Short mmCIF file of C-alpha atoms in Angstrom, two decimals:
data_model
loop_
_atom_site.label_atom_id
_atom_site.label_comp_id
_atom_site.label_asym_id
_atom_site.label_seq_id
_atom_site.Cartn_x
_atom_site.Cartn_y
_atom_site.Cartn_z
CA MET A 66 9.64 53.10 -25.15
CA LYS A 67 10.60 50.70 -27.96
CA ARG A 68 14.12 50.33 -26.53
CA LYS A 69 12.65 49.48 -23.12
CA LYS A 70 10.39 46.86 -24.70
CA ASN A 71 13.36 45.29 -26.54
CA LEU A 72 15.33 45.13 -23.30
CA PHE A 73 12.44 43.37 -21.57
CA THR A 74 12.22 40.86 -24.44
CA TYR A 75 15.97 40.24 -24.21
CA ILE A 76 15.72 39.59 -20.47
CA LEU A 77 12.90 37.08 -21.02
CA ILE A 78 14.91 35.25 -23.69
CA CYS A 79 17.95 35.04 -21.39
CA CYS A 80 15.82 33.72 -18.52
CA GLY A 81 14.38 31.11 -20.84
CA ILE A 82 17.84 29.96 -21.90
CA VAL A 83 18.94 29.69 -18.26
CA VAL A 84 15.88 27.63 -17.36
CA LEU A 85 16.49 25.37 -20.36
CA VAL A 86 20.13 24.80 -19.41
CA MET A 87 19.12 24.06 -15.83
CA GLY A 88 16.56 21.54 -17.01
CA LEU A 89 18.93 19.78 -19.39
CA THR A 90 21.68 19.51 -16.80
CA ARG A 91 19.42 18.87 -13.77
CA SER A 92 21.08 21.95 -12.31
CA CYS A 93 19.87 23.96 -9.38
CA PHE A 94 21.06 26.36 -6.75
CA TYR A 95 22.97 24.50 -4.08
CA SER A 96 24.46 26.91 -1.58
CA ILE A 97 28.23 27.03 -1.31
CA ASN A 98 28.92 23.43 -2.37
CA GLN A 99 26.82 23.48 -5.55
CA PRO A 100 27.00 26.88 -7.28
CA PHE A 101 24.48 27.51 -10.05
CA LEU A 102 25.31 24.56 -12.34
CA ARG A 103 25.27 20.99 -11.17
CA HIS A 104 28.76 19.60 -10.47
CA THR A 105 27.90 15.96 -9.85
CA GLY A 106 29.22 13.44 -12.33
CA LYS A 107 28.17 9.92 -13.19
CA LEU A 108 25.97 7.61 -11.19
CA ILE A 109 28.17 5.44 -9.00
CA ASP A 110 26.17 2.27 -9.68
CA LYS A 111 23.22 2.85 -11.98
CA GLU A 112 22.21 -0.82 -11.78
CA LYS A 113 21.45 -0.51 -8.07
CA SER A 114 20.41 3.12 -7.59
CA GLY A 115 19.70 6.31 -9.49
CA ARG A 116 20.47 8.52 -6.51
CA TYR A 117 24.15 8.34 -5.60
CA TYR A 118 26.53 10.44 -7.71
CA ALA A 119 30.25 11.17 -7.57
CA GLY A 120 31.46 14.74 -7.97
CA PHE A 121 33.83 15.89 -10.71
CA GLY A 122 36.32 18.67 -11.27
CA MET A 123 36.91 20.66 -8.12
CA TYR A 124 34.20 18.52 -6.47
CA SER A 125 35.74 15.16 -7.40
CA LYS A 126 36.15 14.04 -3.79
CA ASN A 127 32.48 14.56 -2.97
CA ILE A 128 29.58 12.09 -2.98
CA TYR A 129 26.09 13.47 -3.60
CA TYR A 130 22.63 12.05 -2.92
CA TRP A 131 19.72 13.09 -5.11
CA LYS A 132 16.52 12.69 -3.14
CA ASN A 133 13.81 13.35 -5.72
CA GLU A 134 15.64 12.98 -9.04
CA VAL A 135 13.55 15.74 -10.63
CA PHE A 136 14.18 19.21 -11.99
CA GLY A 137 14.66 21.63 -9.11
CA ASP A 138 15.91 18.96 -6.71
CA THR A 139 18.90 19.87 -4.58
CA PRO A 140 21.67 17.29 -4.34
CA ILE A 141 22.79 16.62 -0.80
CA LYS A 142 26.51 16.52 -0.22
CA MET A 143 27.25 13.48 1.94
CA GLU A 144 29.62 14.82 4.54
CA ASN A 145 32.63 12.63 5.35
CA ALA A 146 31.69 9.98 2.76
CA ASP A 147 34.82 8.21 1.56
CA LYS A 148 34.83 8.08 -2.22
CA GLU A 149 37.48 5.36 -2.45
CA THR A 150 35.52 2.82 -0.39
CA PHE A 151 31.97 4.05 -1.18
CA LYS A 152 29.70 1.25 -2.40
CA VAL A 153 26.03 1.40 -3.40
CA LEU A 154 23.98 -1.45 -1.89
CA ALA A 155 20.44 -0.70 -3.11
CA GLU A 156 18.23 2.22 -4.15
CA TYR A 157 18.44 4.01 -0.79
CA PHE A 158 21.44 2.25 0.79
CA ALA A 159 25.20 2.61 0.55
CA LYS A 160 28.28 2.11 2.71
CA ASP A 161 31.94 3.01 2.99
CA LYS A 162 34.71 2.41 5.51
CA ASN A 163 33.06 4.87 7.92
CA GLY A 164 29.54 3.48 8.14
CA VAL A 165 26.28 2.57 6.43
CA TYR A 166 24.04 5.15 4.75
CA TYR A 167 20.28 5.24 4.41
CA GLU A 168 19.68 7.93 1.80
CA SER A 169 22.30 10.47 2.91
CA THR A 170 22.31 9.77 6.65
CA VAL A 171 25.14 7.68 8.05
CA ASP A 172 25.02 5.12 10.86
CA THR A 173 28.43 4.36 12.38
CA GLN A 174 27.11 1.83 14.90
CA VAL A 175 26.72 -1.13 12.51
CA ASP A 176 29.46 -3.33 11.08
CA ALA A 177 29.84 -1.72 7.65
CA SER A 178 32.26 -4.38 6.39
CA THR A 179 29.60 -7.14 6.62
CA PHE A 180 26.40 -5.06 6.31
CA GLU A 181 24.11 -6.06 3.47
CA VAL A 182 20.62 -5.25 2.23
CA ILE A 183 18.48 -7.96 0.65
CA ALA A 184 15.27 -7.16 -1.22
CA ALA A 185 12.46 -9.16 0.35
CA TYR A 186 9.06 -8.33 -1.17
CA ASP A 187 7.06 -5.36 -2.37
CA ASN A 188 5.81 -3.29 0.56
CA PRO A 189 5.14 0.46 0.73
CA ASP A 190 6.88 0.56 4.12
CA PRO A 191 10.66 0.38 3.51
CA ASN A 192 11.06 -1.22 6.94
CA PHE A 193 9.61 -4.47 5.59
CA CYS A 194 10.72 -4.67 1.96
CA TRP A 195 14.39 -5.15 2.89
CA VAL A 196 16.36 -7.46 5.15
CA MET A 197 19.04 -5.24 6.72
CA LYS A 198 21.76 -7.11 8.56
CA ASP A 199 25.44 -7.55 9.34
CA ASN A 200 27.22 -10.62 10.76
CA GLN A 201 25.96 -9.95 14.28
CA HIS A 202 22.49 -8.43 14.03
CA VAL A 203 19.32 -7.87 12.05
CA TYR A 204 18.18 -4.26 11.91
CA GLN A 205 15.05 -2.18 11.55
CA PHE A 206 14.83 1.56 11.07
CA GLY A 207 15.12 3.64 14.22
CA ASN A 208 14.52 7.32 14.86
CA ILE A 209 17.11 9.44 13.10
CA VAL A 210 18.14 12.12 15.58
CA PRO A 211 20.81 14.80 15.07
CA SER A 212 24.04 13.92 16.88
CA ASP A 213 27.73 13.46 16.21
CA GLU A 214 27.03 9.84 15.35
CA LYS A 215 23.60 9.31 13.91
CA LYS A 216 21.81 6.07 14.59
CA VAL A 217 19.69 5.07 11.61
CA PHE A 218 19.20 1.41 12.48
CA GLU A 219 17.99 -0.39 15.59
CA ILE A 220 18.82 -3.99 16.48
CA VAL A 221 15.99 -6.54 16.21
CA GLN A 222 16.26 -8.39 19.49
CA ASP A 223 16.94 -12.16 19.32
CA ALA A 224 16.95 -12.23 15.50
CA ASN A 225 19.58 -14.47 13.89
CA PRO A 226 21.01 -12.75 10.79
CA ALA A 227 22.12 -16.06 9.29
CA TYR A 228 18.52 -17.30 8.96
CA PHE A 229 16.34 -14.18 9.14
CA GLN A 230 13.83 -13.71 6.32
CA HIS A 231 10.66 -11.73 5.61
CA ILE A 232 7.76 -14.02 4.71
CA GLY A 233 5.11 -11.44 3.79
CA ASN A 234 2.72 -8.91 5.30
CA GLU A 235 5.18 -7.68 7.95
CA TRP A 236 5.83 -11.20 9.25
CA SER A 237 9.35 -12.61 9.42
CA LYS A 238 11.20 -15.49 11.04
CA ASP A 239 14.60 -17.04 11.63
CA ASP A 240 15.59 -20.51 12.84
CA GLN A 241 14.24 -19.95 16.36
CA HIS A 242 11.56 -17.25 16.40
CA VAL A 243 8.60 -15.75 14.54
CA PHE A 244 8.30 -11.95 14.38
CA PHE A 245 5.54 -9.50 13.51
CA ARG A 246 6.81 -6.00 12.82
CA TYR A 247 10.09 -7.17 14.37
CA GLN A 248 8.44 -8.14 17.67
CA LYS A 249 8.60 -11.80 18.75
CA VAL A 250 5.36 -13.80 18.53
CA ASP A 251 4.66 -17.01 20.40
CA ALA A 252 4.38 -19.39 17.44
CA ASP A 253 5.93 -22.61 16.17
CA VAL A 254 8.66 -21.42 13.83
CA ASN A 255 8.92 -24.78 12.08
CA THR A 256 5.31 -24.80 10.86
CA PHE A 257 4.57 -21.09 10.71
CA ALA A 258 3.45 -19.67 7.34
CA ASN A 259 1.78 -16.51 6.09
CA LEU A 260 -1.43 -17.38 4.24
CA ASN A 261 -2.65 -14.03 2.89
CA ASN A 262 -2.99 -10.36 3.84
CA TYR A 263 -4.95 -11.15 6.99
CA PHE A 264 -4.10 -14.65 8.19
CA SER A 265 -1.09 -16.74 9.17
CA ARG A 266 -0.87 -20.12 10.84
CA ASP A 267 1.25 -22.72 12.58
CA SER A 268 0.34 -26.30 13.35
CA ASN A 269 -2.00 -25.39 16.22
CA PHE A 270 -3.28 -21.85 15.70
CA LEU A 271 -4.75 -19.41 13.24
CA PHE A 272 -3.19 -15.94 13.63
CA SER A 273 -4.80 -12.65 12.71
CA VAL A 274 -3.77 -9.06 13.34
CA ARG A 275 -5.96 -6.45 15.01
CA SER A 276 -4.86 -2.90 14.20
CA THR A 277 -6.20 0.03 16.23
CA PRO A 278 -5.40 3.60 15.12
CA SER A 279 -4.93 6.30 17.75
CA ASP A 280 -7.56 9.02 18.08
CA ASP A 281 -5.46 11.45 16.06
CA LYS A 282 -4.66 8.76 13.43
CA THR A 283 -0.90 9.27 13.83
CA ASN A 284 -0.12 5.87 15.38
CA VAL A 285 -1.40 2.34 15.09
CA THR A 286 -1.40 -0.31 17.82
CA TYR A 287 -1.17 -3.95 16.71
CA LYS A 288 -2.40 -6.99 18.60
CA ILE A 289 -1.98 -10.61 17.51
CA GLU A 290 -5.11 -12.76 17.89
CA LYS A 291 -4.78 -16.56 18.09
CA LEU A 292 -7.56 -19.04 17.37
CA LYS A 293 -7.07 -22.70 18.28
CA CYS A 294 -7.55 -24.97 15.28
CA ASN A 295 -5.85 -27.61 13.18
CA GLY A 296 -3.37 -25.31 11.50
CA ASN A 297 -2.03 -28.02 9.23
CA GLU A 298 -5.39 -28.02 7.43
CA LEU A 299 -5.50 -24.25 6.95
CA GLU A 300 -5.19 -22.99 3.43
CA GLY A 301 -6.10 -19.87 1.49
CA ILE A 302 -9.00 -19.45 -0.91
CA PRO A 303 -7.80 -19.02 -4.53
CA GLU A 304 -7.83 -15.36 -5.63
CA ASN A 305 -9.15 -14.23 -2.25
CA ASN A 306 -7.24 -12.40 0.50
CA ASN A 307 -9.98 -12.22 3.15
CA TYR A 308 -10.76 -15.90 3.83
CA VAL A 309 -8.97 -19.10 4.78
CA ARG A 310 -10.42 -22.57 5.33
CA THR A 311 -9.89 -25.93 6.94
CA LYS A 312 -11.74 -29.06 5.90
CA THR A 313 -14.78 -28.11 7.97
CA ALA A 314 -14.58 -24.38 8.67
CA LEU A 315 -14.23 -21.08 6.84
CA TYR A 316 -12.68 -18.01 8.54
CA TYR A 317 -12.95 -14.31 7.76
CA ASN A 318 -10.99 -11.40 9.21
CA LYS A 319 -12.78 -8.07 9.64
CA GLU A 320 -10.46 -5.51 11.26
CA GLY A 321 -8.94 -8.20 13.46
CA ASN A 322 -12.26 -9.81 14.42
CA VAL A 323 -12.36 -13.37 13.16
CA SER A 324 -15.69 -14.93 12.26
CA GLY A 325 -16.55 -18.03 10.30
CA VAL A 326 -19.03 -20.64 9.17
CA GLN A 327 -19.06 -24.41 9.12
CA ILE A 328 -18.56 -26.06 5.74
CA LYS A 329 -18.01 -29.53 4.35
CA GLU A 330 -14.72 -30.97 3.20
CA THR A 331 -16.25 -31.32 -0.26
CA SER A 332 -17.72 -27.80 -0.31
CA ASP A 333 -17.27 -25.91 -3.57
CA ILE A 334 -16.21 -22.33 -2.80
CA GLU A 335 -16.49 -19.51 -5.34
CA SER A 336 -15.37 -15.90 -4.78
CA PHE A 337 -17.55 -13.53 -6.75
CA TYR A 338 -17.27 -9.98 -5.45
CA ASP A 339 -14.62 -7.88 -3.73
CA ASP A 340 -13.08 -10.76 -1.73
CA MET A 341 -15.96 -10.50 0.76
CA TRP A 342 -18.63 -12.49 -1.05
CA LEU A 343 -18.56 -16.26 -1.54
CA LYS A 344 -20.93 -18.85 -2.89
CA ILE A 345 -20.76 -22.17 -1.05
CA ASP A 346 -22.94 -25.15 -1.96
CA GLY A 347 -25.86 -22.99 -3.15
CA LYS A 348 -25.62 -20.49 -0.28
CA ILE A 349 -24.06 -17.05 0.04
CA VAL A 350 -21.47 -15.93 2.58
CA ILE A 351 -20.93 -12.23 3.16
CA CYS A 352 -18.18 -10.92 5.47
CA GLY A 353 -17.79 -14.30 7.18
CA ALA A 354 -21.49 -15.05 7.79
CA TRP A 355 -24.31 -16.71 5.89
CA LEU A 356 -26.59 -14.27 4.09
CA THR A 357 -29.92 -14.70 5.90
CA LYS A 358 -32.26 -13.36 3.24
CA PRO A 359 -34.75 -16.07 2.25
CA GLU A 360 -35.98 -14.13 -0.78
CA VAL A 361 -32.50 -14.07 -2.36
CA ASP A 362 -31.98 -16.80 -4.96
CA ALA A 363 -28.34 -17.78 -4.44
CA ASN A 364 -28.12 -19.70 -7.70
CA THR A 365 -28.89 -16.64 -9.86
CA PHE A 366 -27.46 -13.99 -7.49
CA VAL A 367 -24.74 -11.98 -9.25
CA SER A 368 -22.89 -8.70 -8.91
CA ILE A 369 -23.75 -5.82 -11.24
CA GLY A 370 -20.86 -3.74 -9.91
CA GLY A 371 -20.76 -0.73 -7.61
CA ASP A 372 -22.29 -2.74 -4.70
CA PHE A 373 -25.42 -3.51 -6.74
CA PHE A 374 -26.60 -7.12 -7.12
CA LYS A 375 -29.48 -8.97 -8.71
CA ASP A 376 -31.07 -12.39 -8.92
CA GLU A 377 -33.81 -13.56 -11.25
CA LYS A 378 -36.51 -11.69 -9.32
CA GLN A 379 -35.02 -8.62 -7.65
CA VAL A 380 -32.28 -5.96 -7.64
CA TYR A 381 -30.40 -5.25 -4.39
CA PHE A 382 -27.97 -2.75 -2.91
CA TRP A 383 -25.31 -3.76 -0.42
CA LYS A 384 -24.42 -1.22 2.25
CA ARG A 385 -20.70 -1.91 2.43
CA ASN A 386 -19.29 -3.79 5.45
CA THR A 387 -22.73 -4.96 6.57
CA ARG A 388 -24.06 -8.49 6.20
CA ASP A 389 -27.28 -7.62 4.47
CA VAL A 390 -28.60 -6.45 1.11
CA ILE A 391 -31.49 -4.01 0.60
CA PRO A 392 -34.09 -4.73 -2.10
CA ILE A 393 -34.60 -1.90 -4.61
CA ASP A 394 -38.33 -1.81 -5.14
CA ASN A 395 -39.72 -1.64 -8.68
CA ALA A 396 -36.29 -1.79 -10.33
CA ASP A 397 -36.35 -3.32 -13.81
CA ILE A 398 -34.04 -6.33 -13.69
CA GLN A 399 -33.44 -6.56 -17.43
CA THR A 400 -32.30 -2.96 -17.98
CA PHE A 401 -30.72 -2.18 -14.58
CA VAL A 402 -27.06 -1.13 -14.87
CA ASN A 403 -24.42 0.36 -12.61
CA VAL A 404 -23.43 3.91 -13.64
CA GLY A 405 -20.71 4.58 -11.02
CA GLY A 406 -20.38 6.39 -7.71
CA TYR A 407 -23.29 4.41 -6.16
CA TYR A 408 -25.56 5.53 -9.02
CA ALA A 409 -27.47 3.07 -11.18
CA LYS A 410 -30.35 3.28 -13.65
CA ASP A 411 -32.87 1.22 -15.53
CA LYS A 412 -35.27 2.17 -18.34
CA ASN A 413 -37.56 3.98 -15.89
CA HIS A 414 -35.52 5.50 -13.07
CA VAL A 415 -32.14 6.62 -11.74
CA TYR A 416 -31.03 5.34 -8.34
CA TYR A 417 -28.51 6.38 -5.71
CA THR A 418 -27.83 3.37 -3.48
CA ASN A 419 -31.35 1.99 -3.02
CA ASN A 420 -33.17 5.33 -3.39
CA LEU A 421 -34.72 7.07 -6.39
CA VAL A 422 -32.91 10.18 -7.66
CA PRO A 423 -35.47 13.00 -8.05
CA ASP A 424 -36.10 14.46 -11.52
CA ALA A 425 -33.27 12.44 -13.10
CA ASN A 426 -33.80 11.17 -16.63
CA PRO A 427 -32.34 7.66 -17.13
CA GLN A 428 -32.00 8.33 -20.86
CA ASP A 429 -29.28 10.95 -20.41
CA PHE A 430 -28.04 10.45 -16.84
CA SER A 431 -24.28 10.16 -16.47
CA TYR A 432 -21.72 10.15 -13.68
CA ASP A 433 -18.47 12.11 -13.70
CA GLU A 434 -15.77 10.26 -11.76
CA THR A 435 -13.52 13.32 -11.56
CA SER A 436 -16.04 15.60 -9.84
CA GLY A 437 -18.13 12.89 -8.22
CA TYR A 438 -21.28 14.53 -9.61
CA GLY A 439 -24.21 13.01 -11.44
CA HIS A 440 -25.70 14.85 -14.44
CA SER A 441 -29.12 14.75 -16.05
CA ASP A 442 -30.51 17.46 -18.35
CA ASP A 443 -29.45 20.70 -16.63
CA ASN A 444 -29.44 19.16 -13.17
CA VAL A 445 -26.38 18.30 -11.13
CA TYR A 446 -26.53 15.69 -8.35
CA VAL A 447 -24.35 15.23 -5.27
CA ASP A 448 -24.78 12.01 -3.28
CA GLY A 449 -28.13 11.47 -4.94
CA ALA A 450 -29.51 14.93 -4.13
CA LYS A 451 -30.08 17.74 -6.61
CA LYS A 452 -27.45 20.43 -6.21
CA THR A 453 -28.88 23.90 -5.74
CA LYS A 454 -27.62 26.53 -8.14
#
């Protein structure tokens, strides 16, 4: 029995050593081309990418792509990659005499000798954070389909690679055309500029984008809306991505629907909550419209956080994406504080949105961001309601 136990201990120790070696060498099982221990050598160009490796030893003619760069990842052998002419272009791009690679997939349709990748701006969609071009064309990503010659890139029609540039928020232009998501837009290229996340302009129009998701949320349809105005006067609001202004008008984009209010050229504009709220000449604008609440004192109206507000007389709750605030009756202005998760409290009560939370003690009430639950004494609250045990 003791001998059997010692054997089991020995096996565990050996397994531990193997796992340690694998971790230290980033080794893994890799079918026939990558037996047990990792056989990739140095990074080819560590300044540009941490993913492309050359093989060594009996694998010295191979190029490998590491997709996840973590323990347990499997390096992908890049079939037919030519080590002598292989050049890393950027984090996910490389080329050799045979073609251009995105990750480990090759495209033989582009002109590899002149192909280049230029970092444009930070965007979670890789289609818009790079300019991909050769001497003849600008490219976007296409559908990668299995075939003898895989086509990674698609030509952007009518785009001039000599002048093409991304200008922000999926807009781009060259010397002749303006593009949104690589589709031509009827706009004056000479005066066109991207203003913020929601608006662009040329000399005659304000442009906004309406995005409509499909019923199953797998696709999005985009439509460009144009509003006639003096585009040369259009400018953004400092530290605000939802509004733009001219000398006499203010515009707001809500899901592609543009609304606005009339202002004066001398109007003082202050953003004060979540890019949706403004104070203008002693009045309040919410989501592109004047706040029509006579009892609200705009001069003392401030955010408490968590969509709670107050002025010198009253506390309010804002139901997000509406253009109204709801008074919270009997709330104590001096002690009212935001707790988190749409909960708030004062010296007398606990509130969820604009409603009282039953049997909650403001002296010990707390909100747990991880669980999303409120806690008071032995009670647990979900969305303002006491959770049954």
